[in-house]
Amino acid sequence: MPIVEAHILEGYSATEKSRLTSALTNAIRFVVPAPDVAITVMLHEYPSEAYARGGQHRQPAPALPDPSTIVRDYLTSMEARDLEAAQSMLREDFQMVFPATDPMTRLSELIEWSKARYRSVKKTYDGFDALHGNGVAVVYARGTLHGEWLDGTPFDGIRFIDRFEISEGKIVRQDVWNDMGEVRAQ
């Protein structure tokens, strides 16, 4: 029965503390074969006046935004074709790679590329999975695609997985895998 204690400065919201305890529980589960109910996480909060580094009292750093929320908001903006809102969620060095494409760096490239593939496409989500690795938050969005081919024929149930990397609260990279090409060829 693992017990994890973390010391944090006061100032984080209940939601942020809940995200932290969930993340610590998940980190333990990567190594220790214990069910969630057997993992205890305790947060000890201290007022900023009780903490100093280098002789200076410090304030807590603001919590990072939930990476899954960033991805959901981005995908919602893209589906609504609110490109300005979607663009605001991307870092300047953003890259996206779709099946059989070179990396694209602008949303306008994606819109132009997709015009030759389908009239419309929307996503139904089965889930979002977030983790942290190599200095970035990684979010996988998975589910199915539905929409209309160029000739107006509907399609649906096409599997997809999108992998996003988030750094500094912005999306840095999007990799897309789906069965659209295979289904279209049929």
Tab-separated table of C-alpha atoms in Angstrom:
chain	number	residue	atom	x	y	z
A	1	MET	CA	0.000	0.000	0.000
A	2	PRO	CA	2.028	2.988	-1.250
A	3	ILE	CA	1.767	6.284	0.611
A	4	VAL	CA	2.919	9.438	-1.150
A	5	GLU	CA	3.321	12.754	0.625
A	6	ALA	CA	3.829	15.974	-1.304
A	7	HIS	CA	4.540	19.405	0.117
A	8	ILE	CA	3.100	22.380	-1.749
A	9	LEU	CA	2.617	26.054	-1.084
A	10	GLU	CA	-0.911	27.270	-0.377
A	11	GLY	CA	-2.719	28.861	-3.258
A	12	TYR	CA	-3.755	26.014	-5.523
A	13	SER	CA	-7.469	25.470	-6.102
A	14	ALA	CA	-9.310	22.320	-5.090
A	15	THR	CA	-9.481	21.317	-8.769
A	16	GLU	CA	-5.730	21.794	-9.206
A	17	LYS	CA	-5.005	19.767	-6.058
A	18	SER	CA	-7.328	17.027	-7.304
A	19	ARG	CA	-5.450	16.954	-10.635
A	20	LEU	CA	-2.173	16.678	-8.701
A	21	THR	CA	-3.329	13.794	-6.496
A	22	SER	CA	-4.683	11.952	-9.568
A	23	ALA	CA	-1.403	12.464	-11.409
A	24	LEU	CA	0.604	11.180	-8.443
A	25	THR	CA	-1.679	8.135	-8.152
A	26	ASN	CA	-1.219	7.435	-11.867
A	27	ALA	CA	2.562	7.799	-11.555
A	28	ILE	CA	2.624	5.194	-8.779
A	29	ARG	CA	0.478	2.826	-10.895
A	30	PHE	CA	3.136	2.889	-13.641
A	31	VAL	CA	5.469	1.030	-11.280
A	32	VAL	CA	3.599	-0.458	-8.334
A	33	PRO	CA	0.925	-3.104	-9.051
A	34	ALA	CA	-1.576	-1.661	-6.569
A	35	PRO	CA	-5.192	-0.724	-7.229
A	36	ASP	CA	-6.065	2.959	-6.977
A	37	VAL	CA	-7.872	2.430	-3.651
A	38	ALA	CA	-4.645	1.099	-2.122
A	39	ILE	CA	-2.635	4.239	-2.999
A	40	THR	CA	-2.730	7.085	-0.502
A	41	VAL	CA	-1.689	10.578	-1.556
A	42	MET	CA	-1.402	13.332	1.055
A	43	LEU	CA	-0.791	16.967	0.228
A	44	HIS	CA	0.752	19.132	2.930
A	45	GLU	CA	0.167	22.825	2.307
A	46	TYR	CA	2.352	25.573	3.683
A	47	PRO	CA	1.804	29.335	3.640
A	48	SER	CA	4.270	31.144	1.399
A	49	GLU	CA	5.655	32.979	4.456
A	50	ALA	CA	6.825	29.598	5.795
A	51	TYR	CA	8.990	28.960	2.730
A	52	ALA	CA	12.087	30.685	1.427
A	53	ARG	CA	14.612	29.760	-1.222
A	54	GLY	CA	17.811	31.744	-1.489
A	55	GLY	CA	16.621	33.830	1.450
A	56	GLN	CA	13.565	34.975	-0.528
A	57	HIS	CA	9.953	34.097	0.241
A	58	ARG	CA	8.313	32.611	-2.808
A	59	GLN	CA	4.789	32.430	-4.169
A	60	PRO	CA	3.508	29.203	-5.722
A	61	ALA	CA	3.819	28.986	-9.473
A	62	PRO	CA	0.466	29.059	-11.237
A	63	ALA	CA	-0.825	25.597	-12.097
A	64	LEU	CA	-0.500	24.514	-15.695
A	65	PRO	CA	-3.767	24.231	-17.582
A	66	ASP	CA	-5.221	20.747	-17.968
A	67	PRO	CA	-3.709	19.479	-21.259
A	68	SER	CA	-6.821	17.424	-22.087
A	69	THR	CA	-8.930	20.579	-21.828
A	70	ILE	CA	-6.554	22.413	-24.185
A	71	VAL	CA	-6.900	19.603	-26.745
A	72	ARG	CA	-10.695	19.407	-26.394
A	73	ASP	CA	-11.012	23.183	-26.822
A	74	TYR	CA	-8.723	23.114	-29.860
A	75	LEU	CA	-10.625	20.277	-31.537
A	76	THR	CA	-13.963	21.969	-30.796
A	77	SER	CA	-12.679	25.206	-32.350
A	78	MET	CA	-11.392	23.345	-35.411
A	79	GLU	CA	-14.696	21.537	-35.914
A	80	ALA	CA	-16.557	24.862	-35.659
A	81	ARG	CA	-13.990	26.348	-38.103
A	82	ASP	CA	-13.115	29.009	-35.532
A	83	LEU	CA	-9.561	29.096	-36.832
A	84	GLU	CA	-8.656	32.211	-34.864
A	85	ALA	CA	-9.520	30.508	-31.552
A	86	ALA	CA	-7.761	27.299	-32.632
A	87	GLN	CA	-4.663	29.224	-33.723
A	88	SER	CA	-4.462	30.926	-30.314
A	89	MET	CA	-3.907	27.484	-28.735
A	90	LEU	CA	-0.859	26.707	-30.894
A	91	ARG	CA	2.743	27.597	-30.186
A	92	GLU	CA	4.635	29.446	-32.928
A	93	ASP	CA	6.698	26.349	-33.793
A	94	PHE	CA	3.584	24.126	-34.103
A	95	GLN	CA	3.659	21.187	-36.542
A	96	MET	CA	0.947	18.747	-37.560
A	97	VAL	CA	1.326	15.535	-39.535
A	98	PHE	CA	-1.599	13.718	-41.124
A	99	PRO	CA	-1.461	10.389	-42.976
A	100	ALA	CA	0.646	10.684	-46.134
A	101	THR	CA	1.548	14.352	-45.599
A	102	ASP	CA	4.637	16.349	-44.913
A	103	PRO	CA	4.493	18.363	-41.689
A	104	MET	CA	2.148	21.343	-41.885
A	105	THR	CA	2.678	24.444	-39.756
A	106	ARG	CA	-0.438	26.532	-40.492
A	107	LEU	CA	-4.105	25.663	-40.087
A	108	SER	CA	-4.766	27.107	-43.549
A	109	GLU	CA	-2.562	24.309	-44.989
A	110	LEU	CA	-4.739	21.699	-43.310
A	111	ILE	CA	-7.947	23.297	-44.598
A	112	GLU	CA	-6.561	23.421	-48.146
A	113	TRP	CA	-5.282	19.812	-47.982
A	114	SER	CA	-8.621	18.485	-46.690
A	115	LYS	CA	-10.650	20.086	-49.529
A	116	ALA	CA	-9.544	17.278	-51.853
A	117	ARG	CA	-10.513	14.548	-49.348
A	118	TYR	CA	-14.001	15.277	-47.972
A	119	ARG	CA	-16.776	17.889	-47.719
A	120	SER	CA	-17.039	17.697	-43.962
A	121	VAL	CA	-15.735	15.664	-41.052
A	122	LYS	CA	-16.602	15.549	-37.360
A	123	LYS	CA	-15.346	13.458	-34.487
A	124	THR	CA	-17.018	11.327	-31.874
A	125	TYR	CA	-14.672	10.864	-28.925
A	126	ASP	CA	-14.187	7.599	-27.075
A	127	GLY	CA	-11.680	9.169	-24.703
A	128	PHE	CA	-8.713	11.393	-23.948
A	129	ASP	CA	-5.563	10.012	-22.331
A	130	ALA	CA	-2.945	12.368	-20.891
A	131	LEU	CA	0.562	11.704	-19.646
A	132	HIS	CA	3.840	13.540	-19.309
A	133	GLY	CA	7.101	12.633	-20.975
A	134	ASN	CA	10.232	14.211	-22.408
A	135	GLY	CA	9.311	17.659	-21.102
A	136	VAL	CA	5.856	17.857	-22.707
A	137	ALA	CA	2.335	16.842	-21.813
A	138	VAL	CA	1.082	14.228	-24.279
A	139	VAL	CA	-2.635	13.825	-24.956
A	140	TYR	CA	-4.182	11.103	-27.089
A	141	ALA	CA	-7.687	11.775	-28.408
A	142	ARG	CA	-9.381	8.691	-29.822
A	143	GLY	CA	-12.691	7.852	-31.397
A	144	THR	CA	-14.408	7.761	-34.769
A	145	LEU	CA	-14.910	10.127	-37.702
A	146	HIS	CA	-18.162	10.829	-39.527
A	147	GLY	CA	-19.020	13.218	-42.329
A	148	GLU	CA	-19.440	13.438	-46.112
A	149	TRP	CA	-17.151	12.433	-48.953
A	150	LEU	CA	-16.690	14.894	-51.822
A	151	ASP	CA	-19.597	13.312	-53.764
A	152	GLY	CA	-21.997	13.822	-50.827
A	153	THR	CA	-21.965	10.181	-49.702
A	154	PRO	CA	-21.960	9.954	-45.900
A	155	PHE	CA	-19.343	8.060	-43.947
A	156	ASP	CA	-19.101	7.148	-40.313
A	157	GLY	CA	-17.331	4.868	-37.867
A	158	ILE	CA	-13.817	5.570	-39.196
A	159	ARG	CA	-11.284	5.076	-36.409
A	160	PHE	CA	-8.832	7.841	-35.475
A	161	ILE	CA	-6.175	8.650	-32.917
A	162	ASP	CA	-4.717	12.139	-32.566
A	163	ARG	CA	-1.554	12.589	-30.505
A	164	PHE	CA	-0.806	16.068	-29.179
A	165	GLU	CA	2.244	17.496	-27.442
A	166	ILE	CA	1.647	20.506	-25.180
A	167	SER	CA	4.333	22.773	-23.763
A	168	GLU	CA	3.902	26.044	-21.887
A	169	GLY	CA	0.119	25.674	-22.198
A	170	LYS	CA	0.210	25.571	-26.018
A	171	ILE	CA	0.009	22.765	-28.563
A	172	VAL	CA	3.399	22.127	-30.152
A	173	ARG	CA	2.657	19.072	-32.281
A	174	GLN	CA	-0.291	17.074	-33.591
A	175	ASP	CA	0.095	13.645	-35.172
A	176	VAL	CA	-3.001	12.049	-36.711
A	177	TRP	CA	-3.666	8.409	-37.544
A	178	ASN	CA	-6.943	7.227	-39.049
A	179	ASP	CA	-8.446	4.662	-41.384
A	180	MET	CA	-9.915	7.266	-43.769
A	181	GLY	CA	-7.681	6.299	-46.706
A	182	GLU	CA	-8.497	2.602	-46.335
A	183	VAL	CA	-12.235	3.213	-46.050
A	184	ARG	CA	-12.241	5.667	-48.979
A	185	ALA	CA	-10.407	3.122	-51.157
A	186	GLN	CA	-13.206	0.612	-50.602
